[in-house]
Amino acid sequence: MSGRGVAVALLGPLEVRRDDVQIRLTAGRLRTLLATLAISAGDTVPVERLALALWGEDLPLNARRGVQTYVTRLRRALGRDVIRTLSDGYLLDVDPDRIDVLRFRRLLAEAGRAPGTLAERALVEEALALWRGSPFEGVDSDWLCASASAYLQEARLGAVERRIDLDMAEGRHGELVAELMELSARHPLREPLWERLLVALGRSGRQAEALASYERLRRLLAEELGTAPSADLRRVHASLLREEPPPSLRSPTGVRQPHARVAVFTGRAADLTHADRERFAGVRVIVGRDGGHHSFLALIWAHE
């Protein structure tokens, strides 16, 4: 691997190092280019995808040449051996485990296959420890950040929920109440968080607070969505009314990562040169499968 020693951190402010020396990229589009290549390190990123990340729908007259220019500048900053030119695009030749986004996803995948809860907890906690803030801070690409960041935030929240489940399985309900109150306030329509909060309150002897929390959620769902709480939440509520300990959570084992989706690619081919139009013409639908670093782009390249 040519780019040995290069590491890119995207789960917070963008940071790039080579041999533990920080490299500062001051140009916004250089940061965008690096982030786009990094989230699929080891795989080829087609030129049209790089162009969309760099310019969105406002493509320059010759998008291919523009991408080439920025690749040349990024090579000067990182080293020529780090970015490879292939027939259909460019490849960041860096160990995927040195890209925090890809390491995060690998750790969650391993946690889902862990032989026991101790190993699973260690992997989930290691994955969550990679986060330093909001994903892609300092990357000026609304399209890339909106799609990829939403995916990653959902994956992180799923990992937090699984870590909470593991704590609850050990009877640490009282310790989790404050965290669950904060999470449910931050994600008020996420019912699984409220279910965990009700269980934590109920099993800590705080039935009155649990019932009040359920009533707040019931009103919120009715006002915002016109719906009622889920069957699982109603089941917990019924046990609280009977002054019984809430039933254990019926959550799936393992960490759930967001699923793949079919996404329509809508780049503006009319703004490309004739050569670019011919090359990009076949790109229309992306179908991805969750589970490996190579699938990450398939999950987020949905230009909406």
mmCIF file of C-alpha atoms in Angstrom:
data_model
loop_
_atom_site.group_PDB
_atom_site.id
_atom_site.type_symbol
_atom_site.label_atom_id
_atom_site.label_comp_id
_atom_site.label_asym_id
_atom_site.label_seq_id
_atom_site.Cartn_x
_atom_site.Cartn_y
_atom_site.Cartn_z
ATOM 1 C CA MET A 1 0.000 0.000 0.000
ATOM 2 C CA SER A 2 1.588 3.233 -1.207
ATOM 3 C CA GLY A 3 -0.032 5.666 1.228
ATOM 4 C CA ARG A 4 1.224 3.916 4.329
ATOM 5 C CA GLY A 5 1.392 6.376 7.204
ATOM 6 C CA VAL A 6 -1.506 8.532 6.003
ATOM 7 C CA ALA A 7 -4.500 8.830 8.333
ATOM 8 C CA VAL A 8 -7.693 10.817 7.811
ATOM 9 C CA ALA A 9 -10.170 11.692 10.566
ATOM 10 C CA LEU A 10 -13.666 12.799 9.517
ATOM 11 C CA LEU A 11 -15.789 12.077 12.607
ATOM 12 C CA GLY A 12 -15.347 15.646 13.780
ATOM 13 C CA PRO A 13 -13.133 18.400 12.346
ATOM 14 C CA LEU A 14 -11.223 17.084 9.337
ATOM 15 C CA GLU A 15 -7.680 16.053 10.246
ATOM 16 C CA VAL A 16 -5.072 14.475 7.984
ATOM 17 C CA ARG A 17 -1.659 13.198 9.029
ATOM 18 C CA ARG A 18 1.237 11.472 7.363
ATOM 19 C CA ASP A 19 3.758 9.737 9.611
ATOM 20 C CA ASP A 20 2.126 11.530 12.570
ATOM 21 C CA VAL A 21 2.784 14.951 11.023
ATOM 22 C CA GLN A 22 -0.377 17.010 10.563
ATOM 23 C CA ILE A 23 -1.048 18.267 7.043
ATOM 24 C CA ARG A 24 -3.105 21.440 6.766
ATOM 25 C CA LEU A 25 -5.377 21.767 3.764
ATOM 26 C CA THR A 26 -6.537 25.369 3.561
ATOM 27 C CA ALA A 27 -8.499 25.198 0.294
ATOM 28 C CA GLY A 28 -12.098 24.118 0.831
ATOM 29 C CA ARG A 29 -12.324 21.994 -2.315
ATOM 30 C CA LEU A 30 -9.121 20.140 -1.420
ATOM 31 C CA ARG A 31 -10.735 19.146 1.877
ATOM 32 C CA THR A 32 -13.876 18.078 0.026
ATOM 33 C CA LEU A 33 -11.861 16.014 -2.455
ATOM 34 C CA LEU A 34 -9.925 14.293 0.319
ATOM 35 C CA ALA A 35 -13.088 13.508 2.292
ATOM 36 C CA THR A 36 -14.782 12.067 -0.786
ATOM 37 C CA LEU A 37 -11.820 9.839 -1.602
ATOM 38 C CA ALA A 38 -11.280 8.880 2.040
ATOM 39 C CA ILE A 39 -14.751 7.468 2.672
ATOM 40 C CA SER A 40 -14.032 4.878 -0.025
ATOM 41 C CA ALA A 41 -10.300 4.438 0.572
ATOM 42 C CA GLY A 42 -9.009 1.446 -1.369
ATOM 43 C CA ASP A 43 -11.773 1.673 -3.971
ATOM 44 C CA THR A 44 -12.062 3.705 -7.144
ATOM 45 C CA VAL A 45 -14.206 6.831 -7.003
ATOM 46 C CA PRO A 46 -15.530 7.778 -10.467
ATOM 47 C CA VAL A 47 -14.827 11.292 -11.706
ATOM 48 C CA GLU A 48 -18.526 12.193 -11.853
ATOM 49 C CA ARG A 49 -18.934 11.456 -8.154
ATOM 50 C CA LEU A 50 -15.956 13.621 -7.304
ATOM 51 C CA ALA A 51 -17.368 16.406 -9.470
ATOM 52 C CA LEU A 52 -20.717 16.300 -7.680
ATOM 53 C CA ALA A 53 -19.004 16.420 -4.293
ATOM 54 C CA LEU A 54 -16.855 19.375 -5.379
ATOM 55 C CA TRP A 55 -19.453 21.490 -7.175
ATOM 56 C CA GLY A 56 -22.864 19.958 -6.561
ATOM 57 C CA GLU A 57 -25.179 20.735 -9.463
ATOM 58 C CA ASP A 58 -23.221 23.875 -10.394
ATOM 59 C CA LEU A 59 -20.663 21.955 -12.466
ATOM 60 C CA PRO A 60 -17.921 23.828 -14.350
ATOM 61 C CA LEU A 61 -17.701 23.676 -18.130
ATOM 62 C CA ASN A 62 -15.022 20.961 -18.026
ATOM 63 C CA ALA A 63 -15.634 19.012 -14.839
ATOM 64 C CA ARG A 64 -13.077 16.328 -15.663
ATOM 65 C CA ARG A 65 -10.257 18.828 -16.048
ATOM 66 C CA GLY A 66 -11.340 20.586 -12.873
ATOM 67 C CA VAL A 67 -11.188 17.326 -10.918
ATOM 68 C CA GLN A 68 -7.733 16.615 -12.377
ATOM 69 C CA THR A 69 -6.506 20.012 -11.203
ATOM 70 C CA TYR A 70 -7.615 19.426 -7.630
ATOM 71 C CA VAL A 71 -6.209 15.881 -7.605
ATOM 72 C CA THR A 72 -2.825 17.292 -8.665
ATOM 73 C CA ARG A 73 -2.938 19.840 -5.849
ATOM 74 C CA LEU A 74 -3.934 17.204 -3.288
ATOM 75 C CA ARG A 75 -1.058 14.980 -4.418
ATOM 76 C CA ARG A 76 1.349 17.834 -3.745
ATOM 77 C CA ALA A 77 0.044 18.019 -0.178
ATOM 78 C CA LEU A 78 -0.141 14.281 0.593
ATOM 79 C CA GLY A 79 2.462 12.758 -1.714
ATOM 80 C CA ARG A 80 2.112 11.469 -5.252
ATOM 81 C CA ASP A 81 1.894 7.855 -4.118
ATOM 82 C CA VAL A 82 -1.265 8.409 -2.062
ATOM 83 C CA ILE A 83 -3.722 8.945 -4.943
ATOM 84 C CA ARG A 84 -3.763 6.531 -7.872
ATOM 85 C CA THR A 85 -5.207 7.348 -11.287
ATOM 86 C CA LEU A 86 -7.252 4.527 -12.792
ATOM 87 C CA SER A 87 -9.170 4.244 -16.039
ATOM 88 C CA ASP A 88 -12.491 5.097 -14.426
ATOM 89 C CA GLY A 89 -11.509 7.457 -11.614
ATOM 90 C CA TYR A 90 -9.185 7.943 -8.666
ATOM 91 C CA LEU A 91 -8.303 5.802 -5.652
ATOM 92 C CA LEU A 92 -6.955 6.845 -2.255
ATOM 93 C CA ASP A 93 -4.321 4.181 -1.596
ATOM 94 C CA VAL A 94 -4.570 4.223 2.190
ATOM 95 C CA ASP A 95 -5.343 1.468 4.677
ATOM 96 C CA PRO A 96 -9.124 1.778 5.279
ATOM 97 C CA ASP A 97 -8.520 1.208 8.987
ATOM 98 C CA ARG A 98 -6.663 4.542 9.086
ATOM 99 C CA ILE A 99 -9.835 6.343 7.978
ATOM 100 C CA ASP A 100 -11.934 6.806 11.116
ATOM 101 C CA VAL A 101 -15.263 6.574 9.235
ATOM 102 C CA LEU A 102 -14.344 3.180 7.787
ATOM 103 C CA ARG A 103 -12.834 1.968 11.051
ATOM 104 C CA PHE A 104 -16.055 2.973 12.831
ATOM 105 C CA ARG A 105 -18.145 0.894 10.426
ATOM 106 C CA ARG A 106 -15.784 -2.097 10.647
ATOM 107 C CA LEU A 107 -15.901 -2.074 14.449
ATOM 108 C CA LEU A 108 -19.704 -1.993 14.445
ATOM 109 C CA ALA A 109 -19.831 -4.868 11.971
ATOM 110 C CA GLU A 110 -17.479 -6.881 14.207
ATOM 111 C CA ALA A 111 -19.567 -6.001 17.271
ATOM 112 C CA GLY A 112 -22.588 -7.521 15.566
ATOM 113 C CA ARG A 113 -20.663 -10.790 15.185
ATOM 114 C CA ALA A 114 -19.022 -10.751 18.619
ATOM 115 C CA PRO A 115 -19.196 -14.080 20.512
ATOM 116 C CA GLY A 116 -20.285 -12.480 23.780
ATOM 117 C CA THR A 117 -21.461 -9.261 25.381
ATOM 118 C CA LEU A 118 -18.047 -8.342 26.820
ATOM 119 C CA ALA A 119 -16.414 -8.456 23.404
ATOM 120 C CA GLU A 120 -19.388 -6.664 21.861
ATOM 121 C CA ARG A 121 -19.258 -3.869 24.435
ATOM 122 C CA ALA A 122 -15.527 -3.358 23.896
ATOM 123 C CA LEU A 123 -16.003 -3.040 20.132
ATOM 124 C CA VAL A 124 -18.983 -0.689 20.430
ATOM 125 C CA GLU A 125 -17.140 1.540 22.898
ATOM 126 C CA GLU A 126 -14.046 1.593 20.680
ATOM 127 C CA ALA A 127 -16.210 2.635 17.732
ATOM 128 C CA LEU A 128 -17.952 5.408 19.665
ATOM 129 C CA ALA A 129 -14.632 6.715 20.997
ATOM 130 C CA LEU A 130 -13.628 7.646 17.432
ATOM 131 C CA TRP A 131 -16.182 10.468 17.403
ATOM 132 C CA ARG A 132 -14.805 13.963 18.132
ATOM 133 C CA GLY A 133 -17.795 16.069 17.033
ATOM 134 C CA SER A 134 -20.106 16.382 14.033
ATOM 135 C CA PRO A 135 -18.924 14.481 10.943
ATOM 136 C CA PHE A 136 -17.139 16.390 8.181
ATOM 137 C CA GLU A 137 -16.530 19.623 10.092
ATOM 138 C CA GLY A 138 -14.448 21.849 7.821
ATOM 139 C CA VAL A 139 -15.600 20.085 4.648
ATOM 140 C CA ASP A 140 -17.438 22.573 2.440
ATOM 141 C CA SER A 141 -19.759 20.306 0.464
ATOM 142 C CA ASP A 142 -23.415 20.567 1.415
ATOM 143 C CA TRP A 143 -24.331 17.596 -0.738
ATOM 144 C CA LEU A 144 -21.635 15.263 0.624
ATOM 145 C CA CYS A 145 -22.072 16.349 4.227
ATOM 146 C CA ALA A 146 -25.862 16.119 4.195
ATOM 147 C CA SER A 147 -26.001 12.595 2.778
ATOM 148 C CA ALA A 148 -22.983 11.028 4.464
ATOM 149 C CA SER A 149 -23.431 12.831 7.780
ATOM 150 C CA ALA A 150 -27.050 11.700 8.143
ATOM 151 C CA TYR A 151 -26.013 8.087 7.548
ATOM 152 C CA LEU A 152 -23.181 8.275 10.076
ATOM 153 C CA GLN A 153 -25.253 10.040 12.737
ATOM 154 C CA GLU A 154 -27.886 7.309 12.455
ATOM 155 C CA ALA A 155 -25.214 4.603 12.759
ATOM 156 C CA ARG A 156 -23.751 6.334 15.811
ATOM 157 C CA LEU A 157 -27.141 6.607 17.498
ATOM 158 C CA GLY A 158 -27.764 2.920 16.846
ATOM 159 C CA ALA A 159 -24.434 2.118 18.504
ATOM 160 C CA VAL A 160 -25.325 4.282 21.511
ATOM 161 C CA GLU A 161 -28.646 2.454 21.851
ATOM 162 C CA ARG A 162 -26.896 -0.897 21.755
ATOM 163 C CA ARG A 163 -24.394 0.192 24.406
ATOM 164 C CA ILE A 164 -27.317 1.300 26.583
ATOM 165 C CA ASP A 165 -28.965 -2.104 26.091
ATOM 166 C CA LEU A 166 -25.791 -3.817 27.261
ATOM 167 C CA ASP A 167 -25.697 -1.567 30.340
ATOM 168 C CA MET A 168 -29.339 -2.327 31.090
ATOM 169 C CA ALA A 169 -28.687 -6.047 30.829
ATOM 170 C CA GLU A 170 -26.273 -5.566 33.737
ATOM 171 C CA GLY A 171 -28.922 -3.772 35.805
ATOM 172 C CA ARG A 172 -27.419 -0.286 35.522
ATOM 173 C CA HIS A 173 -30.782 1.407 34.959
ATOM 174 C CA GLY A 174 -30.343 4.261 37.417
ATOM 175 C CA GLU A 175 -27.036 5.304 35.871
ATOM 176 C CA LEU A 176 -28.658 5.614 32.453
ATOM 177 C CA VAL A 177 -31.615 7.860 33.284
ATOM 178 C CA ALA A 178 -29.841 11.206 32.812
ATOM 179 C CA GLU A 179 -28.290 10.130 29.515
ATOM 180 C CA LEU A 180 -31.603 8.808 28.209
ATOM 181 C CA MET A 181 -33.406 12.009 29.197
ATOM 182 C CA GLU A 182 -30.864 14.012 27.225
ATOM 183 C CA LEU A 183 -31.051 11.695 24.208
ATOM 184 C CA SER A 184 -34.851 11.645 24.113
ATOM 185 C CA ALA A 185 -34.904 15.449 24.321
ATOM 186 C CA ARG A 186 -32.447 15.647 21.432
ATOM 187 C CA HIS A 187 -34.358 13.059 19.367
ATOM 188 C CA PRO A 188 -37.952 13.568 20.555
ATOM 189 C CA LEU A 189 -39.601 11.387 17.896
ATOM 190 C CA ARG A 190 -37.285 8.393 18.295
ATOM 191 C CA GLU A 191 -39.527 5.977 20.164
ATOM 192 C CA PRO A 192 -36.868 3.343 21.008
ATOM 193 C CA LEU A 193 -35.090 5.953 23.137
ATOM 194 C CA TRP A 194 -38.293 6.717 25.015
ATOM 195 C CA GLU A 195 -38.885 3.011 25.589
ATOM 196 C CA ARG A 196 -35.439 2.703 27.117
ATOM 197 C CA LEU A 197 -36.077 5.793 29.252
ATOM 198 C CA LEU A 198 -39.364 4.395 30.593
ATOM 199 C CA VAL A 199 -37.733 1.061 31.413
ATOM 200 C CA ALA A 200 -34.785 2.777 33.132
ATOM 201 C CA LEU A 201 -37.093 4.989 35.205
ATOM 202 C CA GLY A 202 -39.457 2.150 36.079
ATOM 203 C CA ARG A 203 -36.710 -0.235 37.116
ATOM 204 C CA SER A 204 -35.143 2.539 39.219
ATOM 205 C CA GLY A 205 -38.367 2.899 41.225
ATOM 206 C CA ARG A 206 -39.385 6.138 39.492
ATOM 207 C CA GLN A 207 -42.789 5.058 38.168
ATOM 208 C CA ALA A 208 -44.385 8.505 38.447
ATOM 209 C CA GLU A 209 -41.670 10.064 36.296
ATOM 210 C CA ALA A 210 -41.950 7.219 33.819
ATOM 211 C CA LEU A 211 -45.710 7.721 33.495
ATOM 212 C CA ALA A 212 -45.250 11.473 33.052
ATOM 213 C CA SER A 213 -42.655 10.836 30.345
ATOM 214 C CA TYR A 214 -45.026 8.505 28.516
ATOM 215 C CA GLU A 215 -47.764 11.130 28.603
ATOM 216 C CA ARG A 216 -45.385 13.758 27.163
ATOM 217 C CA LEU A 217 -44.472 11.417 24.333
ATOM 218 C CA ARG A 218 -48.101 10.490 23.669
ATOM 219 C CA ARG A 219 -49.061 14.155 23.288
ATOM 220 C CA LEU A 220 -46.017 14.879 21.139
ATOM 221 C CA LEU A 221 -46.735 12.030 18.725
ATOM 222 C CA ALA A 222 -50.390 13.014 18.463
ATOM 223 C CA GLU A 223 -49.573 16.671 17.782
ATOM 224 C CA GLU A 224 -46.601 16.180 15.457
ATOM 225 C CA LEU A 225 -47.490 12.994 13.587
ATOM 226 C CA GLY A 226 -51.086 12.150 14.411
ATOM 227 C CA THR A 227 -49.995 8.737 15.696
ATOM 228 C CA ALA A 228 -49.981 6.823 18.982
ATOM 229 C CA PRO A 229 -47.008 5.272 20.795
ATOM 230 C CA SER A 230 -45.758 1.928 19.509
ATOM 231 C CA ALA A 231 -46.963 -1.414 20.823
ATOM 232 C CA ASP A 232 -43.719 -1.865 22.770
ATOM 233 C CA LEU A 233 -44.167 1.507 24.483
ATOM 234 C CA ARG A 234 -47.790 0.718 25.311
ATOM 235 C CA ARG A 235 -46.649 -2.581 26.797
ATOM 236 C CA VAL A 236 -44.179 -0.772 29.071
ATOM 237 C CA HIS A 237 -46.842 1.793 29.978
ATOM 238 C CA ALA A 238 -49.301 -0.936 30.959
ATOM 239 C CA SER A 239 -46.781 -2.506 33.317
ATOM 240 C CA LEU A 240 -46.131 0.885 34.914
ATOM 241 C CA LEU A 241 -49.864 1.394 35.497
ATOM 242 C CA ARG A 242 -49.962 -1.994 37.239
ATOM 243 C CA GLU A 243 -46.986 -0.858 39.351
ATOM 244 C CA GLU A 244 -44.960 -3.769 38.013
ATOM 245 C CA PRO A 245 -41.330 -3.607 36.876
ATOM 246 C CA PRO A 246 -41.307 -2.792 33.150
ATOM 247 C CA PRO A 247 -40.605 -5.783 30.903
ATOM 248 C CA SER A 248 -37.136 -6.213 29.516
ATOM 249 C CA LEU A 249 -36.393 -4.560 26.204
ATOM 250 C CA ARG A 250 -37.132 -6.677 23.158
ATOM 251 C CA SER A 251 -34.372 -5.153 21.076
ATOM 252 C CA PRO A 252 -32.433 -7.108 18.442
ATOM 253 C CA THR A 253 -28.993 -8.344 19.346
ATOM 254 C CA GLY A 254 -26.050 -6.602 17.786
ATOM 255 C CA VAL A 255 -25.620 -3.093 16.481
ATOM 256 C CA ARG A 256 -27.968 -2.072 13.710
ATOM 257 C CA GLN A 257 -26.416 -0.037 10.915
ATOM 258 C CA PRO A 258 -28.594 1.883 8.454
ATOM 259 C CA HIS A 259 -29.680 -0.207 5.480
ATOM 260 C CA ALA A 260 -28.727 0.299 1.880
ATOM 261 C CA ARG A 261 -31.129 2.010 -0.443
ATOM 262 C CA VAL A 262 -31.615 2.427 -4.154
ATOM 263 C CA ALA A 263 -30.619 5.940 -5.161
ATOM 264 C CA VAL A 264 -31.102 7.845 -8.374
ATOM 265 C CA PHE A 265 -28.026 9.671 -9.647
ATOM 266 C CA THR A 266 -29.000 13.046 -11.090
ATOM 267 C CA GLY A 267 -25.811 14.764 -12.191
ATOM 268 C CA ARG A 268 -26.308 17.494 -14.790
ATOM 269 C CA ALA A 269 -24.751 15.877 -17.847
ATOM 270 C CA ALA A 270 -25.707 18.894 -19.966
ATOM 271 C CA ASP A 271 -23.071 20.950 -18.161
ATOM 272 C CA LEU A 272 -20.244 18.512 -18.943
ATOM 273 C CA THR A 273 -17.988 18.452 -21.946
ATOM 274 C CA HIS A 274 -18.879 16.063 -24.776
ATOM 275 C CA ALA A 275 -16.294 13.558 -23.539
ATOM 276 C CA ASP A 276 -17.625 13.798 -20.001
ATOM 277 C CA ARG A 277 -21.204 13.292 -21.168
ATOM 278 C CA GLU A 278 -20.248 10.096 -22.972
ATOM 279 C CA ARG A 279 -18.314 8.815 -19.983
ATOM 280 C CA PHE A 280 -20.941 9.708 -17.383
ATOM 281 C CA ALA A 281 -23.982 8.712 -19.435
ATOM 282 C CA GLY A 282 -24.240 5.214 -17.996
ATOM 283 C CA VAL A 283 -24.382 6.282 -14.365
ATOM 284 C CA ARG A 284 -28.000 6.255 -13.287
ATOM 285 C CA VAL A 285 -28.801 3.910 -10.400
ATOM 286 C CA ILE A 286 -26.654 2.852 -7.457
ATOM 287 C CA VAL A 287 -27.559 -0.211 -5.409
ATOM 288 C CA GLY A 288 -25.469 -0.850 -2.304
ATOM 289 C CA ARG A 289 -25.299 -3.564 0.341
ATOM 290 C CA ASP A 290 -24.386 -2.719 3.886
ATOM 291 C CA GLY A 291 -21.467 -4.380 5.591
ATOM 292 C CA GLY A 292 -18.165 -3.407 4.007
ATOM 293 C CA HIS A 293 -16.190 -0.239 3.485
ATOM 294 C CA HIS A 294 -16.650 -0.559 -0.275
ATOM 295 C CA SER A 295 -20.425 -0.226 0.140
ATOM 296 C CA PHE A 296 -20.351 3.085 1.990
ATOM 297 C CA LEU A 297 -20.466 5.241 -1.122
ATOM 298 C CA ALA A 298 -23.349 3.186 -2.476
ATOM 299 C CA LEU A 299 -25.271 4.104 0.650
ATOM 300 C CA ILE A 300 -24.696 7.848 0.491
ATOM 301 C CA TRP A 301 -24.414 8.746 -3.204
ATOM 302 C CA ALA A 302 -28.057 9.756 -3.360
ATOM 303 C CA HIS A 303 -28.198 13.261 -4.766
ATOM 304 C CA GLU A 304 -31.568 14.613 -3.752
#
